[in-house]
GROMACS .gro file of N, CA and C in nm:
model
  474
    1UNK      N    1   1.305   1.240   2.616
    1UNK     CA    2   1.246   1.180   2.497
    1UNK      C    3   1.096   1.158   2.520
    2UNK      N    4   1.003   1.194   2.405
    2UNK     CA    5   0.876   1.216   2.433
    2UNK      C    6   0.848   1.025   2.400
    3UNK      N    7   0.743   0.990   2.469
    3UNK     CA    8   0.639   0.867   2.386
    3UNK      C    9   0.613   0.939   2.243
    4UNK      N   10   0.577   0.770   2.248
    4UNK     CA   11   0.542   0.791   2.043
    4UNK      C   12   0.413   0.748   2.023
    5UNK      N   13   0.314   0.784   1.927
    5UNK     CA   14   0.189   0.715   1.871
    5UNK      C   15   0.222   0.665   1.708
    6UNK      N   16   0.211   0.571   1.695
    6UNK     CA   17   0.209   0.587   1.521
    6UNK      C   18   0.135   0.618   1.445
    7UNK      N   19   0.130   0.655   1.329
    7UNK     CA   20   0.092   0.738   1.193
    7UNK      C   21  -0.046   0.662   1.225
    8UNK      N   22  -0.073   0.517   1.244
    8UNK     CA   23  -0.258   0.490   1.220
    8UNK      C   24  -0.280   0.477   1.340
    9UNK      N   25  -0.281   0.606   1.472
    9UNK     CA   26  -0.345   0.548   1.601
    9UNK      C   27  -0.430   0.721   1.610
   10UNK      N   28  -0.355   0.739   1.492
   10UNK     CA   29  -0.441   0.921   1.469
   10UNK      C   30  -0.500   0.896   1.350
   11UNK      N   31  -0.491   0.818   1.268
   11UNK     CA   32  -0.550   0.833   1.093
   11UNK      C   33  -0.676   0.846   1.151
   12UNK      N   34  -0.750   0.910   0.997
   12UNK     CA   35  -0.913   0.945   1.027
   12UNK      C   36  -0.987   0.926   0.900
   13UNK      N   37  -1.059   0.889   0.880
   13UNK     CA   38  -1.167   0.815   0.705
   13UNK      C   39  -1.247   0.933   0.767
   14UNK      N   40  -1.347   1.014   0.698
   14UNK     CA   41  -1.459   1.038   0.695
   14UNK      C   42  -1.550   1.030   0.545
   15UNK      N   43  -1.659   1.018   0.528
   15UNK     CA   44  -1.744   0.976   0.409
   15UNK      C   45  -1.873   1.083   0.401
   16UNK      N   46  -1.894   1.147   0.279
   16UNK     CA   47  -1.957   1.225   0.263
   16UNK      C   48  -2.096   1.185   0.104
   17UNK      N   49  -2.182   1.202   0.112
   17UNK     CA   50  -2.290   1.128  -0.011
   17UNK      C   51  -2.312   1.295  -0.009
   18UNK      N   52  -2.271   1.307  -0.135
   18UNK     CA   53  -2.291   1.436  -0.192
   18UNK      C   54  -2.488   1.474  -0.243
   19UNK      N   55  -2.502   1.587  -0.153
   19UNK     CA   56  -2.647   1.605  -0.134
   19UNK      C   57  -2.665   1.745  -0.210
   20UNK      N   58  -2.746   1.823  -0.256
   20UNK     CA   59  -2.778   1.927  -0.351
   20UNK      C   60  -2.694   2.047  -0.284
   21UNK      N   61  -2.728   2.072  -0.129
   21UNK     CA   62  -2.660   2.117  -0.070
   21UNK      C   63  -2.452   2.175  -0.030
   22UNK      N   64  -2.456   2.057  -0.091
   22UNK     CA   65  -2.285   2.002  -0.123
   22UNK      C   66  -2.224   2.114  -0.239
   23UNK      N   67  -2.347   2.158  -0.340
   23UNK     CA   68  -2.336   2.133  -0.474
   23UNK      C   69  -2.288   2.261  -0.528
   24UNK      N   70  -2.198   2.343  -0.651
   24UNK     CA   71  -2.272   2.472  -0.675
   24UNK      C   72  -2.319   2.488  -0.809
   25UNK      N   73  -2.335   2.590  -0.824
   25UNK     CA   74  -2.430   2.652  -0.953
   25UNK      C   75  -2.327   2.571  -1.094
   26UNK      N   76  -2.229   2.511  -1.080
   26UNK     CA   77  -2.174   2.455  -1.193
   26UNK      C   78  -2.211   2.261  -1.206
   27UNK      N   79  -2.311   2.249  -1.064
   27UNK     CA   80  -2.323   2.093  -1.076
   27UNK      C   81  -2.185   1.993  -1.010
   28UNK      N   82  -2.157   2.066  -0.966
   28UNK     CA   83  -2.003   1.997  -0.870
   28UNK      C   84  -1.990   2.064  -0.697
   29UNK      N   85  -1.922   1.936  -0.669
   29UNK     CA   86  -1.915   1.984  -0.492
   29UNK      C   87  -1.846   2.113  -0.512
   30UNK      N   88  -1.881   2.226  -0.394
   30UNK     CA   89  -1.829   2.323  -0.410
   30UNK      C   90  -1.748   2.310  -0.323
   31UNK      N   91  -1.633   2.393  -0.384
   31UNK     CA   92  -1.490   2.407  -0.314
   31UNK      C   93  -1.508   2.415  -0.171
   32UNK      N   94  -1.557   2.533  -0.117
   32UNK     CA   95  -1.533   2.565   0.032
   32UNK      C   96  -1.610   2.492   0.090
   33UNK      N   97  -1.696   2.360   0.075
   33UNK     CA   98  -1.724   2.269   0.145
   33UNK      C   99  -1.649   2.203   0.181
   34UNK      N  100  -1.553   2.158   0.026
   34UNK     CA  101  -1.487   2.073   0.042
   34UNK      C  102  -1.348   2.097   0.144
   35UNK      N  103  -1.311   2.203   0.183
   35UNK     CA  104  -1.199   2.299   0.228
   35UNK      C  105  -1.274   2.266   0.382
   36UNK      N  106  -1.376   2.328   0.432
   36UNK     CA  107  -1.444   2.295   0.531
   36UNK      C  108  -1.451   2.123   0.629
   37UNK      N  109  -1.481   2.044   0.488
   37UNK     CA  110  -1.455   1.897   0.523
   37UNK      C  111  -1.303   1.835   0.576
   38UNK      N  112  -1.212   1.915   0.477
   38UNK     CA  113  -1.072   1.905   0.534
   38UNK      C  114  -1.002   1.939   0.619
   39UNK      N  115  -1.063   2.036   0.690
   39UNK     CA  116  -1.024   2.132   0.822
   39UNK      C  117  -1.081   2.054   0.943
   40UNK      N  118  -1.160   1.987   0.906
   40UNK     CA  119  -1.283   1.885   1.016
   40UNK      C  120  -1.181   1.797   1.046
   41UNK      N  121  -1.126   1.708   0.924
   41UNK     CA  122  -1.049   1.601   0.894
   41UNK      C  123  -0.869   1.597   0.985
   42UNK      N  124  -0.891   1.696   0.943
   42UNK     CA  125  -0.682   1.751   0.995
   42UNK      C  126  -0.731   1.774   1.181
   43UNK      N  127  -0.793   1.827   1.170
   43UNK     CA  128  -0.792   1.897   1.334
   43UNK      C  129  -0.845   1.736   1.410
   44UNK      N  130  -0.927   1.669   1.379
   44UNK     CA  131  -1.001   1.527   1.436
   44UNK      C  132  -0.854   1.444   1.455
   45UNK      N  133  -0.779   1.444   1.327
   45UNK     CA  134  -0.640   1.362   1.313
   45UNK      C  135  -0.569   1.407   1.427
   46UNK      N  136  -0.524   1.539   1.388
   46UNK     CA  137  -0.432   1.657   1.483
   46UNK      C  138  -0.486   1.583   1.668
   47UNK      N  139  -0.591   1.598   1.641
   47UNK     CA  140  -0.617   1.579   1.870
   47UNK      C  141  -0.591   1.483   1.885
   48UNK      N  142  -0.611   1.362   1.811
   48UNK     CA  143  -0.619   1.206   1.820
   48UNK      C  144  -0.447   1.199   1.874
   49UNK      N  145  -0.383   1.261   1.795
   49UNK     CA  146  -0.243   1.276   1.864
   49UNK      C  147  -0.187   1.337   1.954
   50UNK      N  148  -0.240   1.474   1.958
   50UNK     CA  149  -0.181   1.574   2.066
   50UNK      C  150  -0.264   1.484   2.231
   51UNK      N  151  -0.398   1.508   2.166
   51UNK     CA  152  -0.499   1.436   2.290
   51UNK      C  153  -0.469   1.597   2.352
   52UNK      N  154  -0.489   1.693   2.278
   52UNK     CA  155  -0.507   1.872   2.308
   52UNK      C  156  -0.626   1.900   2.227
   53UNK      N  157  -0.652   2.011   2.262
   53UNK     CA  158  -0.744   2.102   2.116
   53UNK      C  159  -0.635   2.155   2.008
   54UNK      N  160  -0.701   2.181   1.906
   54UNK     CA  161  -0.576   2.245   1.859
   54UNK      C  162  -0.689   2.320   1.725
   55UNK      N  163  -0.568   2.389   1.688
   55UNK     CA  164  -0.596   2.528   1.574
   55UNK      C  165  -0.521   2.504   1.451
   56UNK      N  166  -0.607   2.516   1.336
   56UNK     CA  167  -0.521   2.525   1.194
   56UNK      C  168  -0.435   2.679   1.225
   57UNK      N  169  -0.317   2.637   1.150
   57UNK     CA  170  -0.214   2.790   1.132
   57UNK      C  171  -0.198   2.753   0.996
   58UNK      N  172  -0.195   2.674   0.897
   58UNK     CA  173  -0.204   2.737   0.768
   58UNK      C  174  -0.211   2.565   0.689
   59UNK      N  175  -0.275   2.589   0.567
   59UNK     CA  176  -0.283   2.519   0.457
   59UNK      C  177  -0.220   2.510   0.323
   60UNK      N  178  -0.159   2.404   0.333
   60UNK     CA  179  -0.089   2.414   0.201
   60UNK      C  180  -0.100   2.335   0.096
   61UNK      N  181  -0.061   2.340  -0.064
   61UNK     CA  182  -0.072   2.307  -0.161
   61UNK      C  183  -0.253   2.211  -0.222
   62UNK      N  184  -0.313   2.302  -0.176
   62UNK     CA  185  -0.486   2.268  -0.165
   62UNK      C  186  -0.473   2.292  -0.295
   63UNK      N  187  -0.495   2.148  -0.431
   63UNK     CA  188  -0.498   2.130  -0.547
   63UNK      C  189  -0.620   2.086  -0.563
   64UNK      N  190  -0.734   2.154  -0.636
   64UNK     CA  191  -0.848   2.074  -0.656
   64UNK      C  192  -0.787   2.015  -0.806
   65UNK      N  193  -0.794   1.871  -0.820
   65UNK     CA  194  -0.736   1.786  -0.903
   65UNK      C  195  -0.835   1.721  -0.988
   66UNK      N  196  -0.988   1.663  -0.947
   66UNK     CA  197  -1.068   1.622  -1.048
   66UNK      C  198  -1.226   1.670  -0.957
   67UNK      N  199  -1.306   1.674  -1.051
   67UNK     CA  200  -1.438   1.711  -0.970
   67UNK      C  201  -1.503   1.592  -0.880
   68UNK      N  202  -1.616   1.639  -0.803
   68UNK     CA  203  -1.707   1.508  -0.739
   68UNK      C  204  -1.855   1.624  -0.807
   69UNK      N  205  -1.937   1.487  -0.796
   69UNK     CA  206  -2.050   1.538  -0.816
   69UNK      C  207  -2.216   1.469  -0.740
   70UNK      N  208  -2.290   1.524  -0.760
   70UNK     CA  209  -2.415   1.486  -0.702
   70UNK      C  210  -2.441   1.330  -0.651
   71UNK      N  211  -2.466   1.270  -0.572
   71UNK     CA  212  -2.482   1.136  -0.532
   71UNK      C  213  -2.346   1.092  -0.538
   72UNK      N  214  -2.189   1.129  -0.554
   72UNK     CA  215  -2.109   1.054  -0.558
   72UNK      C  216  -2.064   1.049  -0.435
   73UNK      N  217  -1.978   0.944  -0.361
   73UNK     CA  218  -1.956   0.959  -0.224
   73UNK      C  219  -1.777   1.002  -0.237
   74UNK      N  220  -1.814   1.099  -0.151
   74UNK     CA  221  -1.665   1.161  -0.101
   74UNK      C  222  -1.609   1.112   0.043
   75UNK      N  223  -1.470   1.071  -0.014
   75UNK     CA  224  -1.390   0.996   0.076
   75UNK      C  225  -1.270   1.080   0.180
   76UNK      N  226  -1.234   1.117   0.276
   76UNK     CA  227  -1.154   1.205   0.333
   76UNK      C  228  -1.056   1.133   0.425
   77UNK      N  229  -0.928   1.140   0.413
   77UNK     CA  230  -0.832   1.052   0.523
   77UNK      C  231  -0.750   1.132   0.527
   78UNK      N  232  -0.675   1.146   0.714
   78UNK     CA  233  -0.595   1.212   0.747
   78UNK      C  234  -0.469   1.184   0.786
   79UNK      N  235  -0.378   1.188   0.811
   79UNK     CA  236  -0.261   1.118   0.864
   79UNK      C  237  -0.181   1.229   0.925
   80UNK      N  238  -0.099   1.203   1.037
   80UNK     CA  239  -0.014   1.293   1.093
   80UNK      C  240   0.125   1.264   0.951
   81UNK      N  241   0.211   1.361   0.949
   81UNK     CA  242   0.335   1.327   0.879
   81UNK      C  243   0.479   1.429   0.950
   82UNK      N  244   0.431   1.486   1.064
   82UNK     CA  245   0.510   1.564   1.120
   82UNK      C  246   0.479   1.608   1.247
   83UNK      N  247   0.542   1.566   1.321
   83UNK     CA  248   0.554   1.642   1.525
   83UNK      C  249   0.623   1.723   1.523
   84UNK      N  250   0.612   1.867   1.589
   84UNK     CA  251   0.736   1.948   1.629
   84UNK      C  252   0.731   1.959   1.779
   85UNK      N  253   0.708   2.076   1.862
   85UNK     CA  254   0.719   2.096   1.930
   85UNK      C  255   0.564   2.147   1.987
   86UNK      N  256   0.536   2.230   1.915
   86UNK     CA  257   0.366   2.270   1.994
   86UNK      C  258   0.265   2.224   1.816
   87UNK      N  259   0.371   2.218   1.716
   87UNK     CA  260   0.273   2.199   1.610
   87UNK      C  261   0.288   2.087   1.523
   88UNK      N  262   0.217   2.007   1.422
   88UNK     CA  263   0.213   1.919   1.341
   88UNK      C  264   0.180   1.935   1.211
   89UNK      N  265   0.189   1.843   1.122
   89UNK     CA  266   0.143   1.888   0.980
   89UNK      C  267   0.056   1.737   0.985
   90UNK      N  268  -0.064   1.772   0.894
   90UNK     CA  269  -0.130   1.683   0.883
   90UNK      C  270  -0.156   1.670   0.729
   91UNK      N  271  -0.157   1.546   0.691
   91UNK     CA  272  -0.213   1.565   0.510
   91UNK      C  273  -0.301   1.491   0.503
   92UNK      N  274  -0.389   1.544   0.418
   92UNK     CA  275  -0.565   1.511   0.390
   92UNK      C  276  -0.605   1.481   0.247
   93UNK      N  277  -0.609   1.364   0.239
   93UNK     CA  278  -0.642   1.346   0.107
   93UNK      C  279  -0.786   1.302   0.066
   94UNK      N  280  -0.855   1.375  -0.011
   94UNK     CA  281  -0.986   1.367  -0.049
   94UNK      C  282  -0.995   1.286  -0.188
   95UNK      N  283  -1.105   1.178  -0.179
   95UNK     CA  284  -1.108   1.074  -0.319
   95UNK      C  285  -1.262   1.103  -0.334
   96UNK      N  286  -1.342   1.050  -0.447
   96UNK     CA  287  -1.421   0.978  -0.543
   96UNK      C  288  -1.407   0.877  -0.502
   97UNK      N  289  -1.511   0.808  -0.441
   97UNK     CA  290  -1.503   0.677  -0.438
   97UNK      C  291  -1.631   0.566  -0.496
   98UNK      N  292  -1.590   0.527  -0.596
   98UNK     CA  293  -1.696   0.473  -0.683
   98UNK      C  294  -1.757   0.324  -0.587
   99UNK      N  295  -1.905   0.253  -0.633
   99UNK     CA  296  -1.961   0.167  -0.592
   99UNK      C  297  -1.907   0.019  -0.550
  100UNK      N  298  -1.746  -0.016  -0.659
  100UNK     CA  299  -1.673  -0.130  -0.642
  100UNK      C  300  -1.605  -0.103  -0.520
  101UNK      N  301  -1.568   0.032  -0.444
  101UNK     CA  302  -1.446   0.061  -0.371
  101UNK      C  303  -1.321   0.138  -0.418
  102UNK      N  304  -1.328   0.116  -0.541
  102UNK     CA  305  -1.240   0.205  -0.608
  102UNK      C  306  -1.251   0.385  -0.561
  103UNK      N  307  -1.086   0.438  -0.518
  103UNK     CA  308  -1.098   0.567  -0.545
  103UNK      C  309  -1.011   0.645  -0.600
  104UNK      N  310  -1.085   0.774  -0.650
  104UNK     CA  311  -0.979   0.836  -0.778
  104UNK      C  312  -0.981   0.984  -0.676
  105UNK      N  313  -0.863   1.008  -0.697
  105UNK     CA  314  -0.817   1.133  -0.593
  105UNK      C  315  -0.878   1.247  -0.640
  106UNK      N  316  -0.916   1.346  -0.577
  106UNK     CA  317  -1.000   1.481  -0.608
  106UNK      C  318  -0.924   1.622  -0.555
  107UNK      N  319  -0.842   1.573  -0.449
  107UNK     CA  320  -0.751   1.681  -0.380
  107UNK      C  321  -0.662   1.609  -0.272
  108UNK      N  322  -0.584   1.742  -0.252
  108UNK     CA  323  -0.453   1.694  -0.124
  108UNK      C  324  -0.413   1.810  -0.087
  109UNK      N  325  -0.375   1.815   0.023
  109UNK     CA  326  -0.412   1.910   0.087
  109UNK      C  327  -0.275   1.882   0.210
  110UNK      N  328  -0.175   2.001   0.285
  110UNK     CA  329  -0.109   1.949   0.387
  110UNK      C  330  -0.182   2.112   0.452
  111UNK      N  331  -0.205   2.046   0.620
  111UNK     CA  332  -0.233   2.153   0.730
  111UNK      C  333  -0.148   2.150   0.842
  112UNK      N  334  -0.119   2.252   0.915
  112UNK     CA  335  -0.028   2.287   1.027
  112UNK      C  336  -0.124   2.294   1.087
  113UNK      N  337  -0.107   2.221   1.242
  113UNK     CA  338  -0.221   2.220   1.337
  113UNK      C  339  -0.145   2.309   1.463
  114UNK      N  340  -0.176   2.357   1.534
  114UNK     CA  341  -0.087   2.403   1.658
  114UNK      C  342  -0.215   2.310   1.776
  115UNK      N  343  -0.131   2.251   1.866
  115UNK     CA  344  -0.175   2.239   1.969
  115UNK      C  345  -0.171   2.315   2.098
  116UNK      N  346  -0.325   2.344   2.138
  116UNK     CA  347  -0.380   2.420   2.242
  116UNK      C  348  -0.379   2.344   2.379
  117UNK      N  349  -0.334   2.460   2.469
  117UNK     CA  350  -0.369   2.427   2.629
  117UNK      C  351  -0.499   2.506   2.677
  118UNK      N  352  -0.561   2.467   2.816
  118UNK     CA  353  -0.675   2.526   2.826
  118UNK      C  354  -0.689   2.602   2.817
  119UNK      N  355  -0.600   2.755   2.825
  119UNK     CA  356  -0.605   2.889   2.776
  119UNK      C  357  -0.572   2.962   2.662
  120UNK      N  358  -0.602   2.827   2.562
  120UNK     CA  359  -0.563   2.869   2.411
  120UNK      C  360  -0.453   2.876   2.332
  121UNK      N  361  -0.361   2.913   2.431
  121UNK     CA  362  -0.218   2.915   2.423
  121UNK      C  363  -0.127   2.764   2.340
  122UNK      N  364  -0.035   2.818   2.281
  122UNK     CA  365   0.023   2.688   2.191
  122UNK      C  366   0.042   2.601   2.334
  123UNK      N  367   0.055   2.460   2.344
  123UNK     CA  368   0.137   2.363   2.472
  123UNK      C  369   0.203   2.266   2.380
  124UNK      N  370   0.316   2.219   2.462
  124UNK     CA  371   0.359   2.126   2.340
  124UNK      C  372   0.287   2.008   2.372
  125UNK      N  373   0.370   1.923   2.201
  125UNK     CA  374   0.238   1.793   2.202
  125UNK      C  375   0.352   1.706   2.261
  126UNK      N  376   0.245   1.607   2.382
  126UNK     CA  377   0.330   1.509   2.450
  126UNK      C  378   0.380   1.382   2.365
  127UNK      N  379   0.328   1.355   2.248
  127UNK     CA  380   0.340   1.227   2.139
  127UNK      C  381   0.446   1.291   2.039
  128UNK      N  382   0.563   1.223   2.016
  128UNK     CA  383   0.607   1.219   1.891
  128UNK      C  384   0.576   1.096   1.792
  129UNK      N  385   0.596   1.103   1.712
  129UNK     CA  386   0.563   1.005   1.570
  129UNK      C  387   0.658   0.913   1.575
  130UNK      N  388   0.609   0.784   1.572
  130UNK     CA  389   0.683   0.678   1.502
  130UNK      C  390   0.646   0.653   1.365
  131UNK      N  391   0.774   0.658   1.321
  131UNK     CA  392   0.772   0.633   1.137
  131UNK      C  393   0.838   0.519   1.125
  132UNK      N  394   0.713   0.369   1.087
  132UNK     CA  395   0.721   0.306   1.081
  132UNK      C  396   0.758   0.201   0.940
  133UNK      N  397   0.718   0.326   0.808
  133UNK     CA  398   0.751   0.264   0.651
  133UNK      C  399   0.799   0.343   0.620
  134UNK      N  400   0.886   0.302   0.525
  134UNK     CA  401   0.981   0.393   0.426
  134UNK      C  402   0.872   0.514   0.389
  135UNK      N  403   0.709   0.488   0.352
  135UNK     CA  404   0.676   0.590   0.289
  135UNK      C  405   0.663   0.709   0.389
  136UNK      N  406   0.624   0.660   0.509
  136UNK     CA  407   0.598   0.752   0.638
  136UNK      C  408   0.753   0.837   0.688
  137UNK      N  409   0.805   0.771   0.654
  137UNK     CA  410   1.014   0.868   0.665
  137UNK      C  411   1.015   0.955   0.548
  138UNK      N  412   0.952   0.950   0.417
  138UNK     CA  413   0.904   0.984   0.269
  138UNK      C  414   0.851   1.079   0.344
  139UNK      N  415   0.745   1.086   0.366
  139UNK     CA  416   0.666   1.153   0.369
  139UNK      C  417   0.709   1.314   0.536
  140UNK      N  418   0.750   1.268   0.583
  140UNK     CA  419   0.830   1.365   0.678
  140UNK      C  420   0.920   1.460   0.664
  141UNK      N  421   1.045   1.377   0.551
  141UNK     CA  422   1.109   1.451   0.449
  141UNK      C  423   1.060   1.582   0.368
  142UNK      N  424   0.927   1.514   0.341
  142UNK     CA  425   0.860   1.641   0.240
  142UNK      C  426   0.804   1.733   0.357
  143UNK      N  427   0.746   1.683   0.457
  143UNK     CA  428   0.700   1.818   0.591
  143UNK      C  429   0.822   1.900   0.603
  144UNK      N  430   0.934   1.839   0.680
  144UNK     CA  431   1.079   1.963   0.684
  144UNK      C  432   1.062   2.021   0.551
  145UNK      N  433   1.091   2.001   0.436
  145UNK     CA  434   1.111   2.087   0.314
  145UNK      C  435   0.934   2.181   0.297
  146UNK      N  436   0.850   2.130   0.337
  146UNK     CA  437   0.718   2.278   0.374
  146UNK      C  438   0.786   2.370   0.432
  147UNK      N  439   0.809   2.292   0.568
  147UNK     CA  440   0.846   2.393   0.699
  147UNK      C  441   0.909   2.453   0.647
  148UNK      N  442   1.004   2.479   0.574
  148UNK     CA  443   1.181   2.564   0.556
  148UNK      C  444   1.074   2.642   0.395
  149UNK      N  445   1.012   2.606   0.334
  149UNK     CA  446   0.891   2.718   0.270
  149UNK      C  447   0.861   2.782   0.332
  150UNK      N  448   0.747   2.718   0.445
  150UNK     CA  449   0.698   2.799   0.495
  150UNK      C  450   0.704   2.918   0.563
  151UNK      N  451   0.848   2.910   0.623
  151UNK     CA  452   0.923   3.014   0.740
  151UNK      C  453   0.966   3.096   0.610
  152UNK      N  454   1.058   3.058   0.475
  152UNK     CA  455   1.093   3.147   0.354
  152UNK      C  456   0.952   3.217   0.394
  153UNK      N  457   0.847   3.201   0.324
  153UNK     CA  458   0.698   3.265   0.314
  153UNK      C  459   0.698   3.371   0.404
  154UNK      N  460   0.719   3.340   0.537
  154UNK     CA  461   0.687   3.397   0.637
  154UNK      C  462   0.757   3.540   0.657
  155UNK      N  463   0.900   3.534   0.603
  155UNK     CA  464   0.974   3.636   0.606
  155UNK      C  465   0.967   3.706   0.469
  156UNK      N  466   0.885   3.668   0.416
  156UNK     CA  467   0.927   3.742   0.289
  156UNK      C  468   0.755   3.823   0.287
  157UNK      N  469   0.683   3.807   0.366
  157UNK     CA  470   0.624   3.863   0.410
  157UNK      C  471   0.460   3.787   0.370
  158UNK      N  472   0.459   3.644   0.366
  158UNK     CA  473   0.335   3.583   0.309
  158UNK      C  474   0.267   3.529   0.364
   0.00000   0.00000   0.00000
């Protein structure tokens, strides 16, 4: 039986003040920044647990849901929701977060991380997850039902 870390000893906030740069030709953060910011987000989460390097193997259900725009600050949090054996799923949820604290969701996002040994190679991760709230057992539920997608996907040639 492996040790456990729980769901907030890997969580990760990052905060972004949307700069011209951010921006594209329609006046809104552009997507593959924002895709970029989330890959930062999952993999930072992902080591905090493995305490490995590790590699995205795939992204799923990346919904851009409402826009951000110029000067607004973008909010990014990660959470583990699944241990396997060399890999994890991480979900990343990106907000709007207005001047009171308030935030209104912009995307969500779940990533498969594989954890790396020094020669790149998958190693397994020494931490399994403690699921400590009903929503965090919730939320694991929905990783197995990816996984059993994902492998469908896989054979069906996607």
């Amino acid at each position: 039986m492996r040790p456990t870390k729980t769901v907030e000893q890997s969580r990760t906030e990052q905060v972004h003040l949307l700069r011209y740069e951010d921006i594209n030709g329609e006046g809104r953060l552009f997507g593959g920044k924002l895709v970029s910011w989330i890959d930062e987000v999952a993999s930072t989460t992902a080591k905090r647990h493995a305490e490995t390097g590790v590699t995205t193997a795939s992204i799923d259900n990346l919904v851009f849901k409402n826009p951000a725009e110029l000067d607004e600050l973008v909010v990014i949090t990660g959470h583990v929701t699944y241990v396997g054996n060399t890999s994890m799923e991480v979900r990343v949820d990106s907000y709007v977060e207005e001047l009171n604290g308030t935030r209104h969701p912009i995307n969500r996002a779940y990533l498969t991380m594989v954890s790396l040994g020094k020669e790149g190679h998958p190693t397994p991760i020494r931490y399994d997850i403690s699921l400590d709230t009903e929503a965090q057992r919730g939320e694991q539920e929905g990783a197995l039902k990816r996984i059993e997608l994902r492998k469908t996907r896989r054979v069906e040639g996607y």
